[in-house]
PDB file of C-alpha atoms in Angstrom:
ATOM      1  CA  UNK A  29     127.387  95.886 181.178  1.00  0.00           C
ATOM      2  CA  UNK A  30     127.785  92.418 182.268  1.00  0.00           C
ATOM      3  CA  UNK A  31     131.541  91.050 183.212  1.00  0.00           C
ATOM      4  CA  UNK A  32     132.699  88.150 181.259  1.00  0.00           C
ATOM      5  CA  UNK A  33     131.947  84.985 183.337  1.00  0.00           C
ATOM      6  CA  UNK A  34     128.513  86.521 184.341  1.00  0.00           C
ATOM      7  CA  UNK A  35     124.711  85.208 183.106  1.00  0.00           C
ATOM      8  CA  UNK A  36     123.129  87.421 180.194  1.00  0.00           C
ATOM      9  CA  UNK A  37     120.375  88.677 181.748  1.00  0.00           C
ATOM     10  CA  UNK A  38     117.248  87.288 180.824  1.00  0.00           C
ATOM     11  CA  UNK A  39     114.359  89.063 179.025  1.00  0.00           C
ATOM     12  CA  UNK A  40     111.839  90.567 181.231  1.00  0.00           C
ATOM     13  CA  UNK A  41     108.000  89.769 181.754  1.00  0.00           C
ATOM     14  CA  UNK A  42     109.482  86.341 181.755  1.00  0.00           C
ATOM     15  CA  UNK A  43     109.667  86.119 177.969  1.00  0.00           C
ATOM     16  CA  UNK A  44     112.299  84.047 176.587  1.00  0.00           C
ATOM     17  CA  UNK A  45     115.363  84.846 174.218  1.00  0.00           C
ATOM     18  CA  UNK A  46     114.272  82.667 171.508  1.00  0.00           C
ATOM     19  CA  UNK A  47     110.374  84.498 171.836  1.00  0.00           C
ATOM     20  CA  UNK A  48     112.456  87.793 171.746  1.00  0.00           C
ATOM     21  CA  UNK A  49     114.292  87.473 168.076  1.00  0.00           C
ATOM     22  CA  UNK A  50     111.164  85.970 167.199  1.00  0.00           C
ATOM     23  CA  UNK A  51     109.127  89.013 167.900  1.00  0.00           C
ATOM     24  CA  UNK A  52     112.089  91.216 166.905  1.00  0.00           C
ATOM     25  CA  UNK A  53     111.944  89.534 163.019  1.00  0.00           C
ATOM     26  CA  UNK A  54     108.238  90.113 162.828  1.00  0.00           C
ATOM     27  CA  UNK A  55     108.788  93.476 163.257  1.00  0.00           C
ATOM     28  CA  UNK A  56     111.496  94.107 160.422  1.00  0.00           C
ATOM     29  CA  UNK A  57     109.645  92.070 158.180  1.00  0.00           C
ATOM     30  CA  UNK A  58     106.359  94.840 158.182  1.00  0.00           C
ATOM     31  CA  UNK A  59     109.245  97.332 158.167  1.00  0.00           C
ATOM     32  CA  UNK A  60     110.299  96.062 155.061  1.00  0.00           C
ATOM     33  CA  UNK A  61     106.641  95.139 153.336  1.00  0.00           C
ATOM     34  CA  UNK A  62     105.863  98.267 150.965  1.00  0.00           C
ATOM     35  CA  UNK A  63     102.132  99.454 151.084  1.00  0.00           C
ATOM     36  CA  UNK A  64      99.907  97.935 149.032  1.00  0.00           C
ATOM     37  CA  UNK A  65     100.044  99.561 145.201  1.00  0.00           C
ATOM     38  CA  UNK A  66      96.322 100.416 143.879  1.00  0.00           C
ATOM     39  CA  UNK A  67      96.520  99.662 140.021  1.00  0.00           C
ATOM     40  CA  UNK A  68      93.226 100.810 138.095  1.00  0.00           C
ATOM     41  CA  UNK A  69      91.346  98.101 137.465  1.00  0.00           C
ATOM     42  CA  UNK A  70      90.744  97.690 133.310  1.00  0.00           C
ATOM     43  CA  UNK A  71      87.398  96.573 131.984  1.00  0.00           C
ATOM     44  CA  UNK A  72      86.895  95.385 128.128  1.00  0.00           C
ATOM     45  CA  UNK A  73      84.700  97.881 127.411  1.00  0.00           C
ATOM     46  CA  UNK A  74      87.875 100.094 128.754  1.00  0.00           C
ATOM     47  CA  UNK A  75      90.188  98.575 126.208  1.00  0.00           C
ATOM     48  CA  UNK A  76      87.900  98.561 123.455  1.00  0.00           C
ATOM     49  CA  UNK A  77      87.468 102.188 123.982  1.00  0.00           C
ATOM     50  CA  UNK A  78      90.944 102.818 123.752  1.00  0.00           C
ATOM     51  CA  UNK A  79      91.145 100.652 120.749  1.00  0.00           C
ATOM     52  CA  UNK A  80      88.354 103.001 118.899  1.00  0.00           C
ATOM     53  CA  UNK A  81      90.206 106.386 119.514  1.00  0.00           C
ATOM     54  CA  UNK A  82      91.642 107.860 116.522  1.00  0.00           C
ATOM     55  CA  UNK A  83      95.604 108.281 116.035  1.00  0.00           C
ATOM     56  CA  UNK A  84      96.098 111.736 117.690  1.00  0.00           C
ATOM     57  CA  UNK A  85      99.456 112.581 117.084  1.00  0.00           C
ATOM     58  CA  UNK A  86     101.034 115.501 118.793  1.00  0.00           C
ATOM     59  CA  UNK A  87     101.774 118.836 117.416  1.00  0.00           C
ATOM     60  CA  UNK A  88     105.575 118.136 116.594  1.00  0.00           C
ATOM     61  CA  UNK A  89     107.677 118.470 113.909  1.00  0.00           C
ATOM     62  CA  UNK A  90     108.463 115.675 112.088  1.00  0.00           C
ATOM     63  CA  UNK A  91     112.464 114.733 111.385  1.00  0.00           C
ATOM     64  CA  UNK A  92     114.323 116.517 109.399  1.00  0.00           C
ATOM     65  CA  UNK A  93     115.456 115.076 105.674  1.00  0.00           C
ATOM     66  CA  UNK A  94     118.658 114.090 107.484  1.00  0.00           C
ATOM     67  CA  UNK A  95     116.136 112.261 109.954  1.00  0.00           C
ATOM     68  CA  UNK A  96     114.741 110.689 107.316  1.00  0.00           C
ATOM     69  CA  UNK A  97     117.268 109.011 105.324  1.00  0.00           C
ATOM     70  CA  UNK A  98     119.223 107.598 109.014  1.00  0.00           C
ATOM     71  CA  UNK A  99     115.601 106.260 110.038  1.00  0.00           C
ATOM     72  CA  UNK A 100     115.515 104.573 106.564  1.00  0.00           C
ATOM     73  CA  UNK A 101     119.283 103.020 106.939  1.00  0.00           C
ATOM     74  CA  UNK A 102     118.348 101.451 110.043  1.00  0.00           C
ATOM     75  CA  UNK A 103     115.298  99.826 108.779  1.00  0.00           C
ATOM     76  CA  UNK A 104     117.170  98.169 106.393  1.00  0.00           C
ATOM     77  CA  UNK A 105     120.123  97.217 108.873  1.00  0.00           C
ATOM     78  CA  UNK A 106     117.314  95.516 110.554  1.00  0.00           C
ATOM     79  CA  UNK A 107     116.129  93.722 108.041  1.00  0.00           C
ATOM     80  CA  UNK A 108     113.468  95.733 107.259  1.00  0.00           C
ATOM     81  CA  UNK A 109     110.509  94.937 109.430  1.00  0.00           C
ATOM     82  CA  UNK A 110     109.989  95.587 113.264  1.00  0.00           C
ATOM     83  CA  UNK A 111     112.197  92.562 114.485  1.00  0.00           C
ATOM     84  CA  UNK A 112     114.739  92.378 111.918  1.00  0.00           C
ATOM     85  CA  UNK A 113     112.044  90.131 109.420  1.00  0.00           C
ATOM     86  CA  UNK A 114     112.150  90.022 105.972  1.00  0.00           C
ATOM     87  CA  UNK A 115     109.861  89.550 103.356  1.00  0.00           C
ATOM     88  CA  UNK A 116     108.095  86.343 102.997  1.00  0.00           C
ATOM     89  CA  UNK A 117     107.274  84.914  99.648  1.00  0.00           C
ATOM     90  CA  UNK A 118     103.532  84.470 100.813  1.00  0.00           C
ATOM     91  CA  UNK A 119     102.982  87.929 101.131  1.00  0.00           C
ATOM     92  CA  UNK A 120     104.477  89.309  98.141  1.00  0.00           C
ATOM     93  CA  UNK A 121     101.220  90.556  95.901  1.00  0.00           C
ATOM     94  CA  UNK A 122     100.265  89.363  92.696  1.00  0.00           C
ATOM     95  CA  UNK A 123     101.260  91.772  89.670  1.00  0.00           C
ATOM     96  CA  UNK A 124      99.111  94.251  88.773  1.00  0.00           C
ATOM     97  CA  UNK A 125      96.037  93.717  85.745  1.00  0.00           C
ATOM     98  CA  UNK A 126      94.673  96.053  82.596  1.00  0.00           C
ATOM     99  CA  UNK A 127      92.783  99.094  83.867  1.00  0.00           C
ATOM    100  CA  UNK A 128      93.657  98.739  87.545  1.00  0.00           C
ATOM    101  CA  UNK A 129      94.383 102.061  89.401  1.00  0.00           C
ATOM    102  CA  UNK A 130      97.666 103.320  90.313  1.00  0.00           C
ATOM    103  CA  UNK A 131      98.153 106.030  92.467  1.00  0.00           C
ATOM    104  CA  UNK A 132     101.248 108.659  90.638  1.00  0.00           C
ATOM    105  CA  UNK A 133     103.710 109.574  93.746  1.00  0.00           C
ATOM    106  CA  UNK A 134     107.011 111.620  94.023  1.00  0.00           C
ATOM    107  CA  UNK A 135     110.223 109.315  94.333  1.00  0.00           C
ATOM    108  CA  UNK A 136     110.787 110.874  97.465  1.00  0.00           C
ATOM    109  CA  UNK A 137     107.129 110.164  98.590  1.00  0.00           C
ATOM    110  CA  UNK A 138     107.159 106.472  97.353  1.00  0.00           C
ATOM    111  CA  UNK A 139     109.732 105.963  99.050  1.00  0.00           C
ATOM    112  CA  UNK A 140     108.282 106.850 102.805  1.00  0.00           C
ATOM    113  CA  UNK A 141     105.378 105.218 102.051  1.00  0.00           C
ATOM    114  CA  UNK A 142     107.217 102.114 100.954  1.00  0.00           C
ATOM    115  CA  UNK A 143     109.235 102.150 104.105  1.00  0.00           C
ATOM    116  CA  UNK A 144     106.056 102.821 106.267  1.00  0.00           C
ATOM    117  CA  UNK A 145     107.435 106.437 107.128  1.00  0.00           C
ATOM    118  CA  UNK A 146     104.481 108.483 105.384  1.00  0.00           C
ATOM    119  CA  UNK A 147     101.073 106.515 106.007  1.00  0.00           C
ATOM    120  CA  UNK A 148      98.943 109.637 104.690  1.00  0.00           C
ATOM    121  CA  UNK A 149      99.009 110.941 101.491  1.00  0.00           C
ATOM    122  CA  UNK A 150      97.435 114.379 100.810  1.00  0.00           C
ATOM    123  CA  UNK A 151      95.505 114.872  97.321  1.00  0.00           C
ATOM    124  CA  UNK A 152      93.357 117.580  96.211  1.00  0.00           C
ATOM    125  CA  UNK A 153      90.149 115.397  95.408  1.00  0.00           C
ATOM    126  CA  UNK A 154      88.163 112.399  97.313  1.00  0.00           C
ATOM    127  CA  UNK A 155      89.908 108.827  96.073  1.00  0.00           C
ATOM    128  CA  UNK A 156      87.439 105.530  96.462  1.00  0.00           C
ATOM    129  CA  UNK A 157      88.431 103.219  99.428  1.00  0.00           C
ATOM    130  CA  UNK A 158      90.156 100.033  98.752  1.00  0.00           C
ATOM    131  CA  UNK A 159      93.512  98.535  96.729  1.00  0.00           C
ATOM    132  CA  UNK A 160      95.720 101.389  94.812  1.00  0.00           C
ATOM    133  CA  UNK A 161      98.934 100.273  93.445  1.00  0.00           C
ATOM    134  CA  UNK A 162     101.906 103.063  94.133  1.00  0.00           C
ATOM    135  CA  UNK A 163     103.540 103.992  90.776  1.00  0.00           C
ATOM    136  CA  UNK A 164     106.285 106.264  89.921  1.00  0.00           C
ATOM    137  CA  UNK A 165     108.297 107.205  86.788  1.00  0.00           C
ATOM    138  CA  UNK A 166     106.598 104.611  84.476  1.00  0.00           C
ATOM    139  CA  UNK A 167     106.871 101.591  87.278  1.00  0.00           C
ATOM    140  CA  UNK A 168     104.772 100.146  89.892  1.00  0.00           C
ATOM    141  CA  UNK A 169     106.990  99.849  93.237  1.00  0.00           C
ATOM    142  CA  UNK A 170     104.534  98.661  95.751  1.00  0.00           C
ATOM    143  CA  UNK A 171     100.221  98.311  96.592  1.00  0.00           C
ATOM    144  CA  UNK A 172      98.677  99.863  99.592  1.00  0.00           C
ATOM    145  CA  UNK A 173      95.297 100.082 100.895  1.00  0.00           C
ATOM    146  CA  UNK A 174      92.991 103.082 101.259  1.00  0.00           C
ATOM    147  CA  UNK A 175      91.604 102.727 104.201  1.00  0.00           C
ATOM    148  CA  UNK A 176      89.707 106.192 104.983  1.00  0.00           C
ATOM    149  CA  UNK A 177      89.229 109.139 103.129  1.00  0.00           C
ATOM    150  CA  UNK A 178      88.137 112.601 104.921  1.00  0.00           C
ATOM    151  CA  UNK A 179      88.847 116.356 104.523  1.00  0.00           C
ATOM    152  CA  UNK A 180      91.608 118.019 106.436  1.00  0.00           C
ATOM    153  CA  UNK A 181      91.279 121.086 108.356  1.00  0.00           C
ATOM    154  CA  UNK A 182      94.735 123.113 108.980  1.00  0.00           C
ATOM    155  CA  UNK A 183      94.137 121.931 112.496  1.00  0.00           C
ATOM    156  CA  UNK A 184      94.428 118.429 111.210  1.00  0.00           C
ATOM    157  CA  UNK A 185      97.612 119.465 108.472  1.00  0.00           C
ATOM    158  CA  UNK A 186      99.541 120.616 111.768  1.00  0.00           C
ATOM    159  CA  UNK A 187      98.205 117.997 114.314  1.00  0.00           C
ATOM    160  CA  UNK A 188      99.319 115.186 111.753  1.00  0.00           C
ATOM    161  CA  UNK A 189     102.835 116.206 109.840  1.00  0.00           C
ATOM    162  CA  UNK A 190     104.034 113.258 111.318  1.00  0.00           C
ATOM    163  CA  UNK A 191     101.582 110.898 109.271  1.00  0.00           C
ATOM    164  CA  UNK A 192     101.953 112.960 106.039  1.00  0.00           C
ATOM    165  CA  UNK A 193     105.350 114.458 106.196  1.00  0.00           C
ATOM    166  CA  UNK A 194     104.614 117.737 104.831  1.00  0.00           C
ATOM    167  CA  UNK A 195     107.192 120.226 106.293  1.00  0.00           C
ATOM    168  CA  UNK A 196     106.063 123.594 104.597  1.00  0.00           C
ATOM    169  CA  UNK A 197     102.437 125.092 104.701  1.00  0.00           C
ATOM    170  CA  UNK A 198      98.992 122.946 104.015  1.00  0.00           C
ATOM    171  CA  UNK A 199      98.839 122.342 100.333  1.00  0.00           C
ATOM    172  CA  UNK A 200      97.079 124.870  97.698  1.00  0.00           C
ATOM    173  CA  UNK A 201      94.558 122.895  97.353  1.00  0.00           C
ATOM    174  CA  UNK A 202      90.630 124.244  96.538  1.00  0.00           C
ATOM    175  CA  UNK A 203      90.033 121.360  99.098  1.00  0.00           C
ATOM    176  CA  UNK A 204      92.432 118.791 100.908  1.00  0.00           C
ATOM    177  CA  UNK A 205      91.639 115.036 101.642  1.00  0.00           C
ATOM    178  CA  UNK A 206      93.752 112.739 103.501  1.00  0.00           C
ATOM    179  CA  UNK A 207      94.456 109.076 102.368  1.00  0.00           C
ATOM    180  CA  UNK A 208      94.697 106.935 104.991  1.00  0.00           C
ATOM    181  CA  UNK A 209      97.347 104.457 103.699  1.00  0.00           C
ATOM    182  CA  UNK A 210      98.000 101.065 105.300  1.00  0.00           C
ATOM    183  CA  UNK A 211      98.905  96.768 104.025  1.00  0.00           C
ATOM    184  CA  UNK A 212     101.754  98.784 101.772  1.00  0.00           C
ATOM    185  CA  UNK A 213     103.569  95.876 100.098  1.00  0.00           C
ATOM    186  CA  UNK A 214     107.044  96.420  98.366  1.00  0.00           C
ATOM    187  CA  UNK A 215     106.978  94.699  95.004  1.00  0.00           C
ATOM    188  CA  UNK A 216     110.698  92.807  94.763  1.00  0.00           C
ATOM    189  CA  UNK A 217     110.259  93.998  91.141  1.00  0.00           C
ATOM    190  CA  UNK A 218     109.362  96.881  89.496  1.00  0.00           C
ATOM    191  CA  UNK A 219     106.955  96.444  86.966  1.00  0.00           C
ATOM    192  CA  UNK A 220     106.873  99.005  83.858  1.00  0.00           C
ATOM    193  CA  UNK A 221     103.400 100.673  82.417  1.00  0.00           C
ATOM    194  CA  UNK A 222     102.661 102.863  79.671  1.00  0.00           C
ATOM    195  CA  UNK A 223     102.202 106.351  80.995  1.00  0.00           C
ATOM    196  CA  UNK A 224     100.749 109.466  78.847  1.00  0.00           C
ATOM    197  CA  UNK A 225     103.713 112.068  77.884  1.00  0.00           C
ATOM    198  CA  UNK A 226     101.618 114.219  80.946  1.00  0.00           C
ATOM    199  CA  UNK A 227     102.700 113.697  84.243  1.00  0.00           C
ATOM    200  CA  UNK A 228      99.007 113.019  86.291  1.00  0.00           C
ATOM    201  CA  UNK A 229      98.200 111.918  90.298  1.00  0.00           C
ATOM    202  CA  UNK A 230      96.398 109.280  88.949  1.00  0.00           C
ATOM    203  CA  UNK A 231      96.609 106.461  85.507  1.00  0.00           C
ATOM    204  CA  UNK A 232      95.854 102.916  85.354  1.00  0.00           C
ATOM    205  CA  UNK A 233      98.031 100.167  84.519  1.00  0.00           C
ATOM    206  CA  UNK A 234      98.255  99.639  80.729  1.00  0.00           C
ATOM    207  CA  UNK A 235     100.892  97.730  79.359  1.00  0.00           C
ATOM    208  CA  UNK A 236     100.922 100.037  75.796  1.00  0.00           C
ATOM    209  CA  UNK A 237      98.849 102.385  74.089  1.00  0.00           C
ATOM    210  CA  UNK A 238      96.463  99.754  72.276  1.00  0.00           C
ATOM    211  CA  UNK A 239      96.188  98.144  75.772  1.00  0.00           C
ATOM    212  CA  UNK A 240      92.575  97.468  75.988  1.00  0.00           C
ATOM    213  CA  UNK A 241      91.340  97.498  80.033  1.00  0.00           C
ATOM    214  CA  UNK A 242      89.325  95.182  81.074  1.00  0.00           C
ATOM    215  CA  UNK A 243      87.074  97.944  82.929  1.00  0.00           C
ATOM    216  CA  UNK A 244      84.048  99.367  80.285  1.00  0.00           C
ATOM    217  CA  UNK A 245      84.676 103.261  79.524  1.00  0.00           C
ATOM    218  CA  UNK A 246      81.009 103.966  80.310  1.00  0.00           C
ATOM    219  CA  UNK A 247      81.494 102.609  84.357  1.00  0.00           C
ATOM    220  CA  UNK A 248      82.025 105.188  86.952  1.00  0.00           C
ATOM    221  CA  UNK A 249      83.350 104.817  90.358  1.00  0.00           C
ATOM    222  CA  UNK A 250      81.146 105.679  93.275  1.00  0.00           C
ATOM    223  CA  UNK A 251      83.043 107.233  96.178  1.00  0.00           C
ATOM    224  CA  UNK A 252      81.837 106.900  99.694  1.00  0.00           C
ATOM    225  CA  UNK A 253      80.759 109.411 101.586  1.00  0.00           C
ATOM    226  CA  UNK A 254      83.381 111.738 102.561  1.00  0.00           C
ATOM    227  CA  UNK A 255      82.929 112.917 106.239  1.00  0.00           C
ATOM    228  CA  UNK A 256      84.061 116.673 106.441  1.00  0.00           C
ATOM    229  CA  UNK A 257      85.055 116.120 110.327  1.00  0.00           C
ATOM    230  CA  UNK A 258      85.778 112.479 110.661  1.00  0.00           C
ATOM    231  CA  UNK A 259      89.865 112.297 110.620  1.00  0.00           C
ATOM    232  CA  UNK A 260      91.222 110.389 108.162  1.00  0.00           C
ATOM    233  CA  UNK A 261      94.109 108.826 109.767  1.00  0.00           C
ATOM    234  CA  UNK A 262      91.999 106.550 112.432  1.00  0.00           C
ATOM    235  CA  UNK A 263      92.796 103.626 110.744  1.00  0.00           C
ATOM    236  CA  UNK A 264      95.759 101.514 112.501  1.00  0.00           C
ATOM    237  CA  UNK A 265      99.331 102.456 111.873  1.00  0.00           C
ATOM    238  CA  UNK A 266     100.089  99.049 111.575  1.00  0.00           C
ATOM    239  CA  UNK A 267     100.677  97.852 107.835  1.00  0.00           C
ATOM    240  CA  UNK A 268     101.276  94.311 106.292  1.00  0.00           C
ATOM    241  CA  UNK A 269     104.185  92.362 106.478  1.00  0.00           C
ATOM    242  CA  UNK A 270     106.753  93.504 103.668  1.00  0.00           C
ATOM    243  CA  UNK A 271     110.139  94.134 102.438  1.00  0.00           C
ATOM    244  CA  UNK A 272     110.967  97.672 103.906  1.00  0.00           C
ATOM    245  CA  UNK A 273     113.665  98.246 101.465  1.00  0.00           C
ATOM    246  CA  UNK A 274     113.228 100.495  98.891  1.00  0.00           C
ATOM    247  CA  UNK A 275     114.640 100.126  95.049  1.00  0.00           C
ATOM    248  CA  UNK A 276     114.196 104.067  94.585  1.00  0.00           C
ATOM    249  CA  UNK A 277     117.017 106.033  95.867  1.00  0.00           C
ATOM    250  CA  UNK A 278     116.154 109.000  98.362  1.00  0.00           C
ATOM    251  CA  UNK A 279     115.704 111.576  96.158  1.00  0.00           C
ATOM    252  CA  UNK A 280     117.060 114.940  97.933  1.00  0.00           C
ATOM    253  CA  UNK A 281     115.013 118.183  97.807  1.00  0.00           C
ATOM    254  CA  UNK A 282     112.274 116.483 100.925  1.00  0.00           C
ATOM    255  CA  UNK A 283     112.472 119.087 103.036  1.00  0.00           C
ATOM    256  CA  UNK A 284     109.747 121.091 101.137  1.00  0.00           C
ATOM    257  CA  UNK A 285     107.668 119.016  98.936  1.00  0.00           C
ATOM    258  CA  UNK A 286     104.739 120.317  98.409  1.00  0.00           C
ATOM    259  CA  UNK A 287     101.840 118.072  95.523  1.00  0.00           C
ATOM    260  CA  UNK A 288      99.994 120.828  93.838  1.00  0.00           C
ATOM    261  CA  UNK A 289      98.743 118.844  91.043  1.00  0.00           C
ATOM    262  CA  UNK A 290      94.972 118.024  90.660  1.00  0.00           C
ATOM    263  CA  UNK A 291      93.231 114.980  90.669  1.00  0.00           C
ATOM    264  CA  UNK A 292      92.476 113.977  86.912  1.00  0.00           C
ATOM    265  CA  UNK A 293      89.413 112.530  85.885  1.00  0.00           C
ATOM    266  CA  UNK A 294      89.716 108.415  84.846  1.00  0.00           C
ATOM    267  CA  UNK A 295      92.147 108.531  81.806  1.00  0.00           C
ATOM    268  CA  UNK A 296      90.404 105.892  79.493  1.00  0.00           C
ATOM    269  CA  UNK A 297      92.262 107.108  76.228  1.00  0.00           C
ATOM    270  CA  UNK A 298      95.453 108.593  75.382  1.00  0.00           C
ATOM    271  CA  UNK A 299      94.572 112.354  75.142  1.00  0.00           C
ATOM    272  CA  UNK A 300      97.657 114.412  77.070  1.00  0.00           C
ATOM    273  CA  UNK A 301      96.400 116.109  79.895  1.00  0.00           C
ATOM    274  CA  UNK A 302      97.699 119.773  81.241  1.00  0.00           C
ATOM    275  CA  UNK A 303     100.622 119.115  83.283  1.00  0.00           C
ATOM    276  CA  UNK A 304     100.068 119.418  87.083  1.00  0.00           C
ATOM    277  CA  UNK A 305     102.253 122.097  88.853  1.00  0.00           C
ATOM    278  CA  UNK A 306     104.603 120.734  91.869  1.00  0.00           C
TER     279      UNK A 306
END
């Protein structure tokens, strides 16, 4: 060790202090460098692949009632929509015509759909693709959008209870078909229509009982073809921009809810029609 007074010794091989901590600072700096991260390289035809696979949900159980209604509060803490948005004026629909379709929910039901919580609806018959308005009681609360239509397999009922939010066993039906719901649009205001004295899954929009629709009685509706093992929740989750909020109160008794009622046939007159069971 040298004695105070005495010369530092310089580096040998005749290098010099300065070329020393030079070479001594390359040296930590590749200590410090991580190795190189591979990242998988991603092609279009990769993401449009992944765009195109249907909505497999895993085979969970979906929230309890309890669940339910605290998911619900904080959507409307929020303001509603993903971000805390409201409702626009632009995107509230128009109100509905004569002899336009509404599909007959449950309160309970209604109101997951309206707050984006149930985006399949289970019915025992094949429904036509396109615009439905979402009824309930005697008033139109909302329109959604059809968007596929297939049946369900009890592989499907368990894989999905998330999408449908059916919490006891696969409906009674002779034959189950999924909705594929999605644009569901909140109405700010209920709007009233005459129902028959028969509760039905299905009417059309009538303002009284000498309503006359605009639609001829004679016209049927064709119904695309109905793929037996084409899911029918591959459409997108994503729905339109809309008030979240309900106007229906959560209705309790969700835990079990199980539709057992048929589909009816077009009702074009006022002729009761057997009361479905629930």
């Amino acid at each position: 060790m040298p004695i105070a007074g005495d010369s530092m010794p310089l580096p040998s091989n005749g290098h010099s202090l300065a070329d020393a901590f030079k070479k001594a600072s390359h040296g930590a700096e590749r200590t410090l460098q991580p190795a190189s991260t591979k990242f998988p390289k991603i092609s279009e035809e990769d993401e449009t692949t992944a765009a195109t696979v249907p909505d497999t949900l895993p085979k969970t159980t979906p929230a309890s009632s309890a669940n339910d209604r605290r998911e619900l509060q904080d959507r409307k803490n929020d303001g509603g929509a993903p971000g805390g948005e409201g409702t626009d004026p632009d995107t509230q629909p128009r109100l509905p015509a004569d002899g336009e379709r509404i599909m007959v929910m449950k309160e309970a039901w209604l109101q997951l759909v309206l707050n984006h919580l149930k985006t399949v609806e289970l019915r025992g018959a094949p429904a036509p693709l396109g615009s439905t308005w979402l009824g309930c009681n005697g008033q139109v609360h909302g329109i959604a959008t059809i968007a596929s239509c297939a049946l369900v397999t009890r592989e499907d009922f368990e894989a999905t209870r998330t999408q449908h939010r059916h919490l006891g066993d696969m409906p009674r039906f002779k034959k189950t078909y999924a909705l594929a719901l999605m644009d569901v649009i909140p109405l700010r205001t209920c709007v009233d229509y005459y129902r028959l004295p028969a509760s039905q899954p299905w009417t059309i929009f009538r303002t009284g009982p000498d309503t006359v629709t605009t639609r001829s009685a004679g016209r049927k509706r064709t119904l695309d073809p109905v793929q037996d093992s084409a899911p029918a929740w591959d459409a997108p989750p994503q729905v339109g921009a809309g008030n979240l909020t309900s106007p229906l109160p959560l209705a309790s008794g969700t835990d079990d809810m199980e539709e057992l009622s048929t589909i009816a046939e077009e009702h074009e007159t006022d002729k009761p029609t057997e009361e479905a069971n629930d």
